[in-house]
């Protein structure tokens, strides 16, 4: 079985999340604080991991990380 991941995409200050376990299903859009909170709950990320993932997406357009 492959690793479970979450991909966050940024578009004009709004963020969406896509989980590898639910391909082609997009969640969001949310603002940055909402996205961080959603990732803490739904992807089981630590607060710092969630924040770093969203910041990476805001800089590069998209970022992926393994889920909890």
PDB file of C-alpha atoms in Angstrom:
ATOM      1  CA  UNK A   1       0.000   0.000   0.000  1.00  0.00           C
ATOM      2  CA  UNK A   2       1.306   3.450  -0.858  1.00  0.00           C
ATOM      3  CA  UNK A   3       1.825   6.184   1.693  1.00  0.00           C
ATOM      4  CA  UNK A   4      -1.181   8.346   2.480  1.00  0.00           C
ATOM      5  CA  UNK A   5      -0.608  11.986   1.608  1.00  0.00           C
ATOM      6  CA  UNK A   6      -2.352  15.325   1.546  1.00  0.00           C
ATOM      7  CA  UNK A   7      -1.686  17.949  -1.120  1.00  0.00           C
ATOM      8  CA  UNK A   8      -2.462  21.600  -0.430  1.00  0.00           C
ATOM      9  CA  UNK A   9      -2.864  24.014  -3.320  1.00  0.00           C
ATOM     10  CA  UNK A  10      -2.846  27.796  -3.017  1.00  0.00           C
ATOM     11  CA  UNK A  11      -4.729  30.203  -5.235  1.00  0.00           C
ATOM     12  CA  UNK A  12      -4.988  33.930  -4.407  1.00  0.00           C
ATOM     13  CA  UNK A  13      -4.946  33.476  -0.644  1.00  0.00           C
ATOM     14  CA  UNK A  14      -7.359  30.520  -0.621  1.00  0.00           C
ATOM     15  CA  UNK A  15      -6.282  26.946  -0.046  1.00  0.00           C
ATOM     16  CA  UNK A  16      -7.666  23.546  -1.010  1.00  0.00           C
ATOM     17  CA  UNK A  17      -6.679  20.064   0.151  1.00  0.00           C
ATOM     18  CA  UNK A  18      -6.705  16.750  -1.692  1.00  0.00           C
ATOM     19  CA  UNK A  19      -6.095  13.466   0.122  1.00  0.00           C
ATOM     20  CA  UNK A  20      -4.515  10.493  -1.655  1.00  0.00           C
ATOM     21  CA  UNK A  21      -7.097   8.199  -0.087  1.00  0.00           C
ATOM     22  CA  UNK A  22      -9.851  10.241  -1.816  1.00  0.00           C
ATOM     23  CA  UNK A  23      -8.349  11.048  -5.228  1.00  0.00           C
ATOM     24  CA  UNK A  24      -9.989  13.777  -7.304  1.00  0.00           C
ATOM     25  CA  UNK A  25     -12.020  14.977  -4.298  1.00  0.00           C
ATOM     26  CA  UNK A  26     -11.073  18.561  -3.414  1.00  0.00           C
ATOM     27  CA  UNK A  27     -11.827  20.090  -0.003  1.00  0.00           C
ATOM     28  CA  UNK A  28     -11.973  23.813   0.627  1.00  0.00           C
ATOM     29  CA  UNK A  29     -11.365  26.545  -0.301  1.00  0.00           C
ATOM     30  CA  UNK A  30     -10.377  27.954   3.062  1.00  0.00           C
ATOM     31  CA  UNK A  31      -8.272  30.848   4.263  1.00  0.00           C
ATOM     32  CA  UNK A  32      -4.884  30.100   5.839  1.00  0.00           C
ATOM     33  CA  UNK A  33      -5.972  29.662   9.509  1.00  0.00           C
ATOM     34  CA  UNK A  34      -8.916  27.452   8.492  1.00  0.00           C
ATOM     35  CA  UNK A  35      -6.667  25.304   6.324  1.00  0.00           C
ATOM     36  CA  UNK A  36      -4.166  24.798   9.125  1.00  0.00           C
ATOM     37  CA  UNK A  37      -6.971  23.790  11.502  1.00  0.00           C
ATOM     38  CA  UNK A  38      -8.523  21.416   8.947  1.00  0.00           C
ATOM     39  CA  UNK A  39      -5.162  19.716   8.364  1.00  0.00           C
ATOM     40  CA  UNK A  40      -4.639  19.230  12.090  1.00  0.00           C
ATOM     41  CA  UNK A  41      -7.977  17.401  12.310  1.00  0.00           C
ATOM     42  CA  UNK A  42      -8.398  15.610   8.979  1.00  0.00           C
ATOM     43  CA  UNK A  43      -4.756  14.787   8.156  1.00  0.00           C
ATOM     44  CA  UNK A  44      -3.667  14.297  11.783  1.00  0.00           C
ATOM     45  CA  UNK A  45      -0.784  16.716  11.365  1.00  0.00           C
ATOM     46  CA  UNK A  46       0.924  18.441  14.254  1.00  0.00           C
ATOM     47  CA  UNK A  47       0.263  22.213  14.342  1.00  0.00           C
ATOM     48  CA  UNK A  48       3.768  23.012  13.093  1.00  0.00           C
ATOM     49  CA  UNK A  49       3.537  20.442  10.256  1.00  0.00           C
ATOM     50  CA  UNK A  50       0.176  21.836   9.141  1.00  0.00           C
ATOM     51  CA  UNK A  51       1.455  25.416   9.221  1.00  0.00           C
ATOM     52  CA  UNK A  52       4.630  24.519   7.310  1.00  0.00           C
ATOM     53  CA  UNK A  53       2.640  22.672   4.650  1.00  0.00           C
ATOM     54  CA  UNK A  54       0.328  25.645   4.096  1.00  0.00           C
ATOM     55  CA  UNK A  55       3.263  28.079   4.010  1.00  0.00           C
ATOM     56  CA  UNK A  56       5.051  25.866   1.463  1.00  0.00           C
ATOM     57  CA  UNK A  57       1.914  25.830  -0.695  1.00  0.00           C
ATOM     58  CA  UNK A  58       1.610  29.613  -0.470  1.00  0.00           C
ATOM     59  CA  UNK A  59       5.166  29.985  -1.808  1.00  0.00           C
ATOM     60  CA  UNK A  60       5.261  27.223  -4.434  1.00  0.00           C
ATOM     61  CA  UNK A  61       1.582  26.895  -5.385  1.00  0.00           C
ATOM     62  CA  UNK A  62       1.264  23.328  -4.088  1.00  0.00           C
ATOM     63  CA  UNK A  63       2.841  21.147  -1.403  1.00  0.00           C
ATOM     64  CA  UNK A  64       2.439  17.506  -0.351  1.00  0.00           C
ATOM     65  CA  UNK A  65       3.106  15.749   2.956  1.00  0.00           C
ATOM     66  CA  UNK A  66       2.455  12.327   4.442  1.00  0.00           C
ATOM     67  CA  UNK A  67      -0.566  12.235   6.747  1.00  0.00           C
ATOM     68  CA  UNK A  68      -0.507  11.332  10.444  1.00  0.00           C
TER      69      UNK A  68
END
